[in-house]
mmCIF file of C-alpha atoms and ligand atoms in Angstrom:
data_model
loop_
_atom_site.group_PDB
_atom_site.id
_atom_site.type_symbol
_atom_site.label_atom_id
_atom_site.label_comp_id
_atom_site.label_asym_id
_atom_site.label_seq_id
_atom_site.Cartn_x
_atom_site.Cartn_y
_atom_site.Cartn_z
ATOM 1 C CA MET A 1 -11.049 32.453 -5.383
ATOM 2 C CA SER A 2 -11.698 30.276 -8.621
ATOM 3 C CA GLU A 3 -10.931 26.350 -8.483
ATOM 4 C CA SER A 4 -10.155 24.406 -11.816
ATOM 5 C CA PRO A 5 -12.757 22.804 -13.160
ATOM 6 C CA LEU A 6 -12.720 18.853 -12.119
ATOM 7 C CA LEU A 7 -13.498 17.904 -15.567
ATOM 8 C CA SER A 8 -12.028 19.372 -19.062
ATOM 9 C CA VAL A 9 -13.124 18.232 -22.199
ATOM 10 C CA ASN A 10 -11.059 19.736 -24.629
ATOM 11 C CA ASN A 11 -12.361 19.554 -28.854
ATOM 12 C CA LEU A 12 -13.070 16.033 -28.356
ATOM 13 C CA HIS A 13 -13.593 14.198 -31.430
ATOM 14 C CA VAL A 14 -14.773 10.061 -31.868
ATOM 15 C CA ARG A 15 -14.727 8.937 -35.027
ATOM 16 C CA PHE A 16 -15.684 4.797 -35.525
ATOM 17 C CA PRO A 17 -14.874 3.024 -38.317
ATOM 18 C CA ILE A 18 -16.887 1.364 -40.868
ATOM 19 C CA LYS A 19 -16.101 -1.499 -42.402
ATOM 20 C CA ALA A 20 -17.531 -3.583 -44.547
ATOM 21 C CA GLY A 21 -16.395 -6.446 -47.276
ATOM 22 C CA LEU A 22 -14.723 -9.947 -46.506
ATOM 23 C CA LEU A 23 -11.752 -7.965 -45.756
ATOM 24 C CA GLN A 24 -13.004 -5.661 -43.591
ATOM 25 C CA ARG A 25 -11.614 -2.272 -45.321
ATOM 26 C CA THR A 26 -12.279 1.035 -43.869
ATOM 27 C CA VAL A 27 -15.048 2.718 -45.931
ATOM 28 C CA GLY A 28 -16.356 5.442 -44.026
ATOM 29 C CA GLU A 29 -16.258 6.419 -40.538
ATOM 30 C CA VAL A 30 -18.639 7.323 -38.350
ATOM 31 C CA LYS A 31 -18.474 11.016 -36.417
ATOM 32 C CA ALA A 32 -20.019 10.624 -33.149
ATOM 33 C CA VAL A 33 -18.315 13.269 -31.716
ATOM 34 C CA ASN A 34 -17.826 16.336 -33.702
ATOM 35 C CA GLY A 35 -15.337 18.874 -31.692
ATOM 36 C CA ILE A 36 -17.154 19.317 -28.173
ATOM 37 C CA SER A 37 -15.647 20.890 -25.295
ATOM 38 C CA PHE A 38 -17.050 21.444 -21.702
ATOM 39 C CA GLU A 39 -15.784 22.192 -17.957
ATOM 40 C CA VAL A 40 -18.014 20.474 -15.251
ATOM 41 C CA ASN A 41 -17.027 22.079 -11.772
ATOM 42 C CA ARG A 42 -16.461 20.066 -8.667
ATOM 43 C CA GLY A 43 -20.102 19.718 -6.851
ATOM 44 C CA GLU A 44 -21.659 20.326 -10.254
ATOM 45 C CA ALA A 45 -24.572 17.891 -11.549
ATOM 46 C CA PHE A 46 -23.717 18.859 -15.612
ATOM 47 C CA GLY A 47 -26.501 17.100 -17.620
ATOM 48 C CA ILE A 48 -26.395 15.764 -21.241
ATOM 49 C CA VAL A 49 -29.166 15.929 -23.438
ATOM 50 C CA GLY A 50 -30.594 15.161 -27.459
ATOM 51 C CA GLU A 51 -31.986 12.340 -29.952
ATOM 52 C CA SER A 52 -30.901 9.003 -29.938
ATOM 53 C CA GLY A 53 -27.470 8.704 -31.876
ATOM 54 C CA CYS A 54 -26.357 12.289 -31.562
ATOM 55 C CA GLY A 55 -23.031 10.845 -29.070
ATOM 56 C CA LYS A 56 -23.948 10.892 -25.733
ATOM 57 C CA THR A 57 -22.898 7.606 -24.534
ATOM 58 C CA THR A 58 -19.510 8.144 -26.813
ATOM 59 C CA VAL A 59 -18.720 11.254 -25.085
ATOM 60 C CA ALA A 60 -19.526 9.249 -21.750
ATOM 61 C CA ARG A 61 -17.460 6.186 -22.571
ATOM 62 C CA ALA A 62 -14.345 8.756 -23.308
ATOM 63 C CA ILE A 63 -15.346 9.899 -20.076
ATOM 64 C CA LEU A 64 -14.595 6.936 -18.251
ATOM 65 C CA ARG A 65 -11.769 5.693 -20.420
ATOM 66 C CA LEU A 66 -13.353 3.097 -22.476
ATOM 67 C CA LEU A 67 -12.351 4.311 -25.544
ATOM 68 C CA GLU A 68 -9.659 6.167 -27.011
ATOM 69 C CA ALA A 69 -10.342 10.513 -27.666
ATOM 70 C CA THR A 70 -9.452 10.360 -32.147
ATOM 71 C CA THR A 71 -8.392 13.755 -31.977
ATOM 72 C CA GLY A 72 -8.745 15.950 -29.145
ATOM 73 C CA ASN A 73 -8.027 15.465 -24.205
ATOM 74 C CA ILE A 74 -9.915 15.643 -21.684
ATOM 75 C CA ALA A 75 -8.661 16.491 -18.164
ATOM 76 C CA PHE A 76 -9.650 14.660 -14.824
ATOM 77 C CA GLU A 77 -7.977 16.032 -11.766
ATOM 78 C CA GLY A 78 -6.368 18.521 -14.745
ATOM 79 C CA ASN A 79 -4.257 15.535 -15.560
ATOM 80 C CA ASN A 80 -4.926 14.543 -19.359
ATOM 81 C CA ILE A 81 -7.048 10.822 -19.398
ATOM 82 C CA SER A 82 -5.099 9.222 -21.530
ATOM 83 C CA SER A 83 -1.862 9.231 -20.903
ATOM 84 C CA LEU A 84 -2.337 7.660 -17.453
ATOM 85 C CA THR A 85 -0.353 4.963 -17.124
ATOM 86 C CA GLY A 86 -0.555 1.668 -14.397
ATOM 87 C CA LYS A 87 0.307 3.758 -11.311
ATOM 88 C CA GLN A 88 -2.353 6.138 -12.205
ATOM 89 C CA LEU A 89 -4.950 4.997 -13.761
ATOM 90 C CA ALA A 90 -6.176 2.698 -10.429
ATOM 91 C CA PRO A 91 -7.421 6.131 -9.098
ATOM 92 C CA PHE A 92 -8.957 7.456 -11.801
ATOM 93 C CA ARG A 93 -10.831 3.807 -12.345
ATOM 94 C CA ARG A 94 -11.914 4.617 -8.319
ATOM 95 C CA LYS A 95 -12.887 7.934 -8.416
ATOM 96 C CA VAL A 96 -14.319 8.024 -12.004
ATOM 97 C CA GLN A 97 -17.341 5.937 -11.452
ATOM 98 C CA ALA A 98 -20.801 5.221 -13.250
ATOM 99 C CA ILE A 99 -24.336 4.329 -13.393
ATOM 100 C CA PHE A 100 -25.939 2.890 -16.099
ATOM 101 C CA GLN A 101 -29.374 2.286 -17.573
ATOM 102 C CA ASP A 102 -29.864 -1.223 -16.712
ATOM 103 C CA PRO A 103 -28.341 -2.158 -13.826
ATOM 104 C CA PHE A 104 -30.199 -5.980 -14.958
ATOM 105 C CA SER A 105 -26.920 -5.829 -16.594
ATOM 106 C CA SER A 106 -24.817 -4.318 -15.327
ATOM 107 C CA LEU A 107 -25.111 -6.180 -11.660
ATOM 108 C CA ASN A 108 -23.981 -9.857 -11.876
ATOM 109 C CA PRO A 109 -26.673 -12.128 -11.543
ATOM 110 C CA ARG A 110 -25.181 -15.029 -9.482
ATOM 111 C CA LYS A 111 -24.271 -12.186 -7.237
ATOM 112 C CA THR A 112 -25.573 -11.142 -4.363
ATOM 113 C CA THR A 113 -25.380 -7.590 -3.241
ATOM 114 C CA LEU A 114 -22.638 -8.704 -0.744
ATOM 115 C CA ASP A 115 -20.620 -9.632 -2.751
ATOM 116 C CA ILE A 116 -21.342 -7.135 -5.673
ATOM 117 C CA ILE A 117 -20.824 -4.356 -3.841
ATOM 118 C CA GLY A 118 -18.019 -6.461 -1.356
ATOM 119 C CA GLU A 119 -15.280 -7.180 -4.200
ATOM 120 C CA PRO A 120 -14.802 -4.253 -5.281
ATOM 121 C CA LEU A 121 -14.541 -2.871 -1.974
ATOM 122 C CA ARG A 122 -11.549 -5.446 -1.031
ATOM 123 C CA VAL A 123 -9.860 -5.165 -3.806
ATOM 124 C CA HIS A 124 -9.521 -1.469 -3.291
ATOM 125 C CA ALA A 125 -8.595 -2.112 -0.103
ATOM 126 C CA LEU A 126 -11.424 0.280 0.980
ATOM 127 C CA ALA A 127 -12.235 -1.970 3.476
ATOM 128 C CA GLU A 128 -11.923 -5.692 4.494
ATOM 129 C CA GLY A 129 -12.781 -8.341 7.259
ATOM 130 C CA ASP A 130 -15.924 -7.256 9.631
ATOM 131 C CA GLY A 131 -15.217 -4.166 8.436
ATOM 132 C CA VAL A 132 -16.851 -4.896 5.115
ATOM 133 C CA ARG A 133 -20.137 -5.972 6.256
ATOM 134 C CA GLN A 134 -20.197 -2.972 7.986
ATOM 135 C CA ARG A 135 -19.357 -0.191 5.156
ATOM 136 C CA ILE A 136 -22.014 -2.202 2.464
ATOM 137 C CA THR A 137 -24.994 -1.374 5.605
ATOM 138 C CA ASP A 138 -23.554 1.993 5.314
ATOM 139 C CA LEU A 139 -24.189 2.309 2.252
ATOM 140 C CA LEU A 140 -27.081 1.012 1.437
ATOM 141 C CA GLU A 141 -28.674 2.981 3.989
ATOM 142 C CA MET A 142 -26.958 5.915 2.185
ATOM 143 C CA CYS A 143 -28.783 4.385 -0.812
ATOM 144 C CA GLU A 144 -32.206 4.466 1.334
ATOM 145 C CA LEU A 145 -32.249 0.462 1.470
ATOM 146 C CA PRO A 146 -32.389 -1.923 4.706
ATOM 147 C CA ALA A 147 -29.529 -4.297 5.539
ATOM 148 C CA ARG A 148 -31.057 -7.577 4.599
ATOM 149 C CA PHE A 149 -30.670 -6.645 1.263
ATOM 150 C CA MET A 150 -26.760 -7.279 1.555
ATOM 151 C CA GLU A 151 -28.204 -11.039 1.217
ATOM 152 C CA LEU A 152 -30.715 -11.015 -2.076
ATOM 153 C CA TYR A 153 -29.791 -11.733 -5.667
ATOM 154 C CA PRO A 154 -29.964 -8.580 -8.809
ATOM 155 C CA HIS A 155 -33.343 -10.929 -9.840
ATOM 156 C CA GLU A 156 -35.205 -10.681 -6.515
ATOM 157 C CA MET A 157 -35.114 -6.775 -6.351
ATOM 158 C CA SER A 158 -37.064 -3.907 -8.095
ATOM 159 C CA GLY A 159 -35.857 -1.866 -10.678
ATOM 160 C CA GLY A 160 -35.474 0.686 -8.928
ATOM 161 C CA GLN A 161 -34.284 -1.175 -5.861
ATOM 162 C CA ARG A 162 -31.416 -2.859 -8.128
ATOM 163 C CA GLN A 163 -30.005 0.819 -9.337
ATOM 164 C CA ARG A 164 -30.071 2.392 -6.182
ATOM 165 C CA VAL A 165 -27.346 -1.020 -5.237
ATOM 166 C CA GLY A 166 -25.570 0.148 -9.103
ATOM 167 C CA ILE A 167 -25.563 3.650 -6.783
ATOM 168 C CA ALA A 168 -24.187 2.408 -3.714
ATOM 169 C CA ARG A 169 -22.082 -0.130 -5.384
ATOM 170 C CA ALA A 170 -20.695 3.740 -7.095
ATOM 171 C CA LEU A 171 -20.048 5.207 -4.050
ATOM 172 C CA ALA A 172 -18.168 2.204 -2.183
ATOM 173 C CA MET A 173 -15.741 3.729 -4.045
ATOM 174 C CA GLU A 174 -15.705 6.678 -2.871
ATOM 175 C CA PRO A 175 -15.817 8.987 -6.321
ATOM 176 C CA GLU A 176 -15.770 12.230 -7.145
ATOM 177 C CA LEU A 177 -17.329 11.913 -10.402
ATOM 178 C CA ILE A 178 -19.985 9.981 -11.462
ATOM 179 C CA VAL A 179 -21.449 9.322 -14.909
ATOM 180 C CA CYS A 180 -24.952 8.613 -15.157
ATOM 181 C CA ASP A 181 -26.456 7.462 -18.583
ATOM 182 C CA GLU A 182 -29.691 7.477 -18.906
ATOM 183 C CA ALA A 183 -29.238 6.227 -15.136
ATOM 184 C CA VAL A 184 -33.212 6.674 -14.677
ATOM 185 C CA SER A 185 -34.606 5.856 -18.382
ATOM 186 C CA ALA A 186 -35.844 2.860 -17.430
ATOM 187 C CA LEU A 187 -37.245 3.183 -14.573
ATOM 188 C CA ASP A 188 -41.428 4.191 -13.886
ATOM 189 C CA VAL A 189 -41.700 7.630 -13.393
ATOM 190 C CA SER A 190 -42.795 7.933 -10.218
ATOM 191 C CA ILE A 191 -39.004 6.080 -9.099
ATOM 192 C CA GLN A 192 -37.337 7.773 -11.761
ATOM 193 C CA ALA A 193 -38.463 10.655 -9.269
ATOM 194 C CA GLN A 194 -37.382 8.945 -6.559
ATOM 195 C CA ILE A 195 -33.981 7.593 -7.434
ATOM 196 C CA ILE A 196 -33.637 11.501 -8.595
ATOM 197 C CA ASN A 197 -33.918 13.057 -6.390
ATOM 198 C CA LEU A 198 -31.823 10.393 -3.994
ATOM 199 C CA LEU A 199 -28.867 11.750 -6.318
ATOM 200 C CA GLU A 200 -29.210 15.114 -5.086
ATOM 201 C CA LYS A 201 -29.843 13.979 -2.373
ATOM 202 C CA LEU A 202 -26.209 12.539 -2.061
ATOM 203 C CA ARG A 203 -24.334 15.462 -4.391
ATOM 204 C CA GLN A 204 -25.367 17.857 -1.342
ATOM 205 C CA GLU A 205 -24.338 15.097 1.202
ATOM 206 C CA LEU A 206 -21.123 13.801 -0.609
ATOM 207 C CA GLY A 207 -19.861 16.867 -2.858
ATOM 208 C CA LEU A 208 -20.340 14.622 -5.597
ATOM 209 C CA THR A 209 -19.882 15.613 -9.089
ATOM 210 C CA TYR A 210 -21.913 14.341 -11.722
ATOM 211 C CA VAL A 211 -22.350 13.680 -15.450
ATOM 212 C CA PHE A 212 -25.959 13.159 -16.285
ATOM 213 C CA ILE A 213 -27.318 12.118 -19.836
ATOM 214 C CA GLY A 214 -30.562 11.624 -20.241
ATOM 215 C CA HIS A 215 -33.706 12.455 -22.492
ATOM 216 C CA ASP A 216 -36.191 13.400 -20.337
ATOM 217 C CA LEU A 217 -35.423 17.078 -20.827
ATOM 218 C CA SER A 218 -38.239 17.363 -17.496
ATOM 219 C CA VAL A 219 -35.246 15.017 -14.955
ATOM 220 C CA VAL A 220 -32.352 16.663 -15.800
ATOM 221 C CA ARG A 221 -33.530 20.057 -15.801
ATOM 222 C CA HIS A 222 -34.214 19.070 -12.162
ATOM 223 C CA LEU A 223 -30.960 17.916 -11.656
ATOM 224 C CA CYS A 224 -27.992 19.740 -13.264
ATOM 225 C CA ASN A 225 -26.797 23.202 -13.032
ATOM 226 C CA ARG A 226 -25.808 23.034 -16.475
ATOM 227 C CA VAL A 227 -27.543 21.715 -19.439
ATOM 228 C CA ALA A 228 -25.270 21.357 -23.221
ATOM 229 C CA VAL A 229 -28.047 20.329 -25.906
ATOM 230 C CA MET A 230 -26.133 17.921 -28.090
ATOM 231 C CA TYR A 231 -26.863 17.179 -32.203
ATOM 232 C CA LEU A 232 -24.964 14.858 -34.338
ATOM 233 C CA GLY A 233 -21.774 15.423 -31.784
ATOM 234 C CA ARG A 234 -22.203 18.889 -31.515
ATOM 235 C CA ILE A 235 -22.556 21.215 -28.185
ATOM 236 C CA MET A 236 -25.704 23.081 -30.268
ATOM 237 C CA GLU A 237 -26.060 25.367 -26.888
ATOM 238 C CA THR A 238 -25.191 25.254 -22.983
ATOM 239 C CA ALA A 239 -26.703 27.043 -20.379
ATOM 240 C CA ASP A 240 -28.198 27.091 -17.057
ATOM 241 C CA SER A 241 -30.279 25.139 -16.539
ATOM 242 C CA GLU A 242 -32.827 27.622 -15.471
ATOM 243 C CA THR A 243 -32.065 29.388 -18.500
ATOM 244 C CA LEU A 244 -32.105 26.349 -20.713
ATOM 245 C CA PHE A 245 -35.533 25.412 -19.980
ATOM 246 C CA SER A 246 -36.920 29.598 -19.797
ATOM 247 C CA GLN A 247 -35.152 31.381 -22.664
ATOM 248 C CA PRO A 248 -33.758 28.773 -25.247
ATOM 249 C CA GLN A 249 -31.850 30.596 -27.778
ATOM 250 C CA HIS A 250 -31.035 27.078 -30.453
ATOM 251 C CA PRO A 251 -33.966 25.955 -32.381
ATOM 252 C CA TYR A 252 -32.889 23.086 -31.875
ATOM 253 C CA THR A 253 -33.289 23.280 -28.165
ATOM 254 C CA ARG A 254 -36.637 25.090 -28.459
ATOM 255 C CA ALA A 255 -37.753 21.982 -30.666
ATOM 256 C CA LEU A 256 -36.645 19.666 -28.828
ATOM 257 C CA LEU A 257 -38.367 21.787 -25.534
ATOM 258 C CA ASP A 258 -41.411 21.568 -27.910
ATOM 259 C CA ALA A 259 -42.141 18.385 -27.934
ATOM 260 C CA VAL A 260 -41.936 17.903 -23.445
ATOM 261 C CA PRO A 261 -45.703 17.793 -23.475
ATOM 262 C CA ASP A 262 -47.603 20.259 -20.957
ATOM 263 C CA PRO A 263 -48.190 18.958 -17.421
ATOM 264 C CA ASP A 264 -51.948 20.696 -17.529
ATOM 265 C CA PRO A 265 -53.678 18.944 -20.038
ATOM 266 C CA LEU A 266 -55.723 21.822 -20.630
ATOM 267 C CA THR A 267 -53.003 24.313 -22.176
ATOM 268 C CA GLU A 268 -51.485 20.842 -23.609
ATOM 269 C CA ALA A 269 -54.264 20.238 -25.614
ATOM 270 C CA GLU A 270 -53.946 23.846 -27.179
ATOM 271 C CA ARG A 271 -50.417 24.306 -27.181
ATOM 272 C CA GLU A 272 -49.366 24.786 -30.928
ATOM 273 C CA ILE A 273 -46.772 22.491 -31.470
ATOM 274 C CA GLU A 274 -43.486 22.896 -34.152
ATOM 275 C CA PRO A 275 -42.571 19.525 -34.573
ATOM 276 C CA LEU A 276 -39.426 18.232 -34.923
ATOM 277 C CA HIS A 277 -39.295 16.736 -39.267
ATOM 278 C CA GLY A 278 -37.444 13.613 -39.989
ATOM 279 C CA GLU A 279 -34.947 11.908 -38.932
ATOM 280 C CA VAL A 280 -31.641 12.600 -37.357
ATOM 281 C CA PRO A 281 -28.770 12.655 -40.273
ATOM 282 C CA ASN A 282 -26.617 9.721 -40.829
ATOM 283 C CA PRO A 283 -23.219 10.906 -38.946
ATOM 284 C CA SER A 284 -20.887 8.613 -41.130
ATOM 285 C CA ASN A 285 -22.244 11.490 -43.701
ATOM 286 C CA PRO A 286 -23.498 15.063 -41.602
ATOM 287 C CA PRO A 287 -24.409 17.819 -43.874
ATOM 288 C CA SER A 288 -23.180 21.165 -44.727
ATOM 289 C CA GLY A 289 -22.544 24.031 -42.996
ATOM 290 C CA CYS A 290 -24.858 23.823 -39.843
ATOM 291 C CA VAL A 291 -25.634 19.732 -38.635
ATOM 292 C CA PHE A 292 -29.151 20.910 -38.459
ATOM 293 C CA HIS A 293 -30.053 23.050 -40.731
ATOM 294 C CA THR A 294 -31.629 20.456 -43.402
ATOM 295 C CA ARG A 295 -34.681 19.809 -40.074
ATOM 296 C CA CYS A 296 -34.168 23.515 -38.737
ATOM 297 C CA PRO A 297 -37.399 25.858 -39.410
ATOM 298 C CA VAL A 298 -35.804 29.096 -40.134
ATOM 299 C CA ALA A 299 -32.741 28.051 -41.442
ATOM 300 C CA GLU A 300 -30.903 30.406 -44.095
ATOM 301 C CA GLU A 301 -29.294 29.584 -46.881
ATOM 302 C CA ARG A 302 -26.125 30.595 -45.110
ATOM 303 C CA CYS A 303 -26.498 27.502 -43.266
ATOM 304 C CA GLN A 304 -26.109 25.054 -45.791
ATOM 305 C CA HIS A 305 -22.663 25.838 -45.713
ATOM 306 C CA ASP A 306 -21.040 27.638 -42.810
ATOM 307 C CA ALA A 307 -21.029 25.606 -39.269
ATOM 308 C CA PRO A 308 -21.574 28.272 -36.588
ATOM 309 C CA PRO A 309 -19.359 28.413 -34.197
ATOM 310 C CA LEU A 310 -20.899 28.111 -30.607
ATOM 311 C CA VAL A 311 -20.181 31.727 -29.563
ATOM 312 C CA SER A 312 -21.086 33.278 -25.738
ATOM 313 C CA LEU A 313 -24.477 34.965 -25.317
ATOM 314 C CA THR A 314 -24.072 35.434 -21.400
ATOM 315 C CA PRO A 315 -21.285 34.248 -18.978
ATOM 316 C CA SER A 316 -23.352 31.407 -18.807
ATOM 317 C CA GLN A 317 -24.879 30.664 -22.218
ATOM 318 C CA SER A 318 -23.960 29.608 -24.932
ATOM 319 C CA ALA A 319 -25.299 28.602 -28.893
ATOM 320 C CA ALA A 320 -23.729 27.630 -32.460
ATOM 321 C CA CYS A 321 -26.371 29.452 -34.740
ATOM 322 C CA TRP A 322 -26.178 32.059 -37.288
ATOM 323 C CA LEU A 323 -29.760 33.266 -36.510
ATOM 324 C CA VAL A 324 -29.467 33.634 -32.981
ATOM 325 C CA LYS A 325 -28.538 37.505 -31.714
ATOM 326 C CA GLN A 326 -26.518 38.839 -28.945
ATOM 327 C CA PRO A 327 -30.519 38.632 -27.123
ATOM 328 C CA PHE A 328 -29.089 40.336 -23.868
ATOM 329 C CA SER A 329 -27.722 43.673 -26.123
ATOM 330 C CA ASN A 330 -30.451 46.210 -26.479
ATOM 331 C CA SER A 331 -30.742 46.656 -29.560
HETATM 332 N N1 ATP B 1 -18.274 1.230 -31.358
HETATM 333 C C1 ATP B 1 -19.559 1.647 -32.382
HETATM 334 N N2 ATP B 1 -19.050 1.555 -33.600
HETATM 335 C C2 ATP B 1 -19.356 1.840 -34.498
HETATM 336 N N3 ATP B 1 -20.193 2.938 -34.726
HETATM 337 C C3 ATP B 1 -20.866 3.518 -33.314
HETATM 338 C C4 ATP B 1 -19.963 2.715 -31.965
HETATM 339 N N4 ATP B 1 -20.475 3.411 -30.950
HETATM 340 C C5 ATP B 1 -22.109 4.023 -30.942
HETATM 341 N N5 ATP B 1 -21.422 3.872 -32.718
HETATM 342 C C6 ATP B 1 -22.495 5.656 -33.562
HETATM 343 O O1 ATP B 1 -21.958 6.083 -33.086
HETATM 344 C C7 ATP B 1 -23.356 7.298 -33.359
HETATM 345 C C8 ATP B 1 -23.303 8.100 -31.528
HETATM 346 O O2 ATP B 1 -23.494 7.439 -31.031
HETATM 347 P P1 ATP B 1 -24.042 7.330 -29.426
HETATM 348 O O3 ATP B 1 -24.618 5.773 -28.694
HETATM 349 O O4 ATP B 1 -22.821 7.712 -28.408
HETATM 350 O O5 ATP B 1 -25.313 7.665 -29.074
HETATM 351 P P2 ATP B 1 -26.251 7.998 -28.241
HETATM 352 O O6 ATP B 1 -26.655 9.762 -28.040
HETATM 353 O O7 ATP B 1 -25.972 7.504 -26.358
HETATM 354 O O8 ATP B 1 -27.700 7.585 -28.461
HETATM 355 P P3 ATP B 1 -28.717 6.859 -27.466
HETATM 356 O O9 ATP B 1 -30.092 8.236 -26.912
HETATM 357 O O10 ATP B 1 -29.907 5.846 -28.392
HETATM 358 O O11 ATP B 1 -28.335 6.060 -25.899
HETATM 359 C C9 ATP B 1 -24.297 6.451 -33.047
HETATM 360 O O12 ATP B 1 -24.304 7.021 -34.491
HETATM 361 C C10 ATP B 1 -23.826 4.907 -33.515
HETATM 362 O O13 ATP B 1 -24.681 4.271 -33.980
HETATM 363 MG MG1 MG B 2 -27.162 6.407 -25.319
#
């Protein structure tokens, strides 16, 4: 039995106009997302990684319908989200929740947890009367916080506790999909691990689906079943987590993995690291051909003018690189 994907992103492009001068004329455009496609099945945790500015947050905002796709489309439960109107939009807004990097800015500083979680519960008629406190107590418990947190303001909590309240608020909507954009990036490493473990527990217990965006590959590896590596608005490689980390095929993925320090200081000291040279090029004027060729250690002539398509290497791994051979054939 093959179930249809919960989320499917089809050839998504998002461009932002660059305006200049007194008349604010459009003088160019930032190609933030440049033709990406992926599917996320129910119950999966799908990771998106890549350097700063490669378009991850833009993808997240498009999935949340906080911005419009320039072309391409996004389907949630089989429905194109840009065509949802009025009555259909409310359930979509409830079923797709977001957790951002900085819960301090996403939680109203003048409200206690009771109001932060209670108000959306009432608005969506998910609890009323005495049921509100009971539901919040349950949600806090799910997020491993005692009920007394109901009376606290965001500034009275630690970063990790605030992120737990942010997760409880998302769970209050009984979501199907949670988009986590750098949800643990601002936290100390030990707290990050606790939040990741909590997200994993919730995924198992509630059957949640995640799109998890992160810089830290070890965090993404721990939580996600599948990962897409983005560079300048495109997907360079996608694979199930284990394969991506043990057998990366794209030179960009390899470079990203090389940059992750080895936890063993002895092997770390001996490791020969081939760092990524230079900066990510400006997305308003991306390189011709393969967008990575200007920084690629193995680029050839062809890479400068022909953009390689994302091709399947195995049923679970695809890469967009002319130099990646069909590695699992016996030739
Ligand atoms: N509203 C906007 N208007 C113009 N340009 C934008 C806008 N939002 C994002 N961009 C540009 O689009 C590109 C992609 O940005 P995005 O925030 O999606 O990257 P990111 O991968 O999330 O980066 P980071 O890891 O730093 O969060 C960047 O060049 C950014 O400057
Ligand atoms: Mg971002």
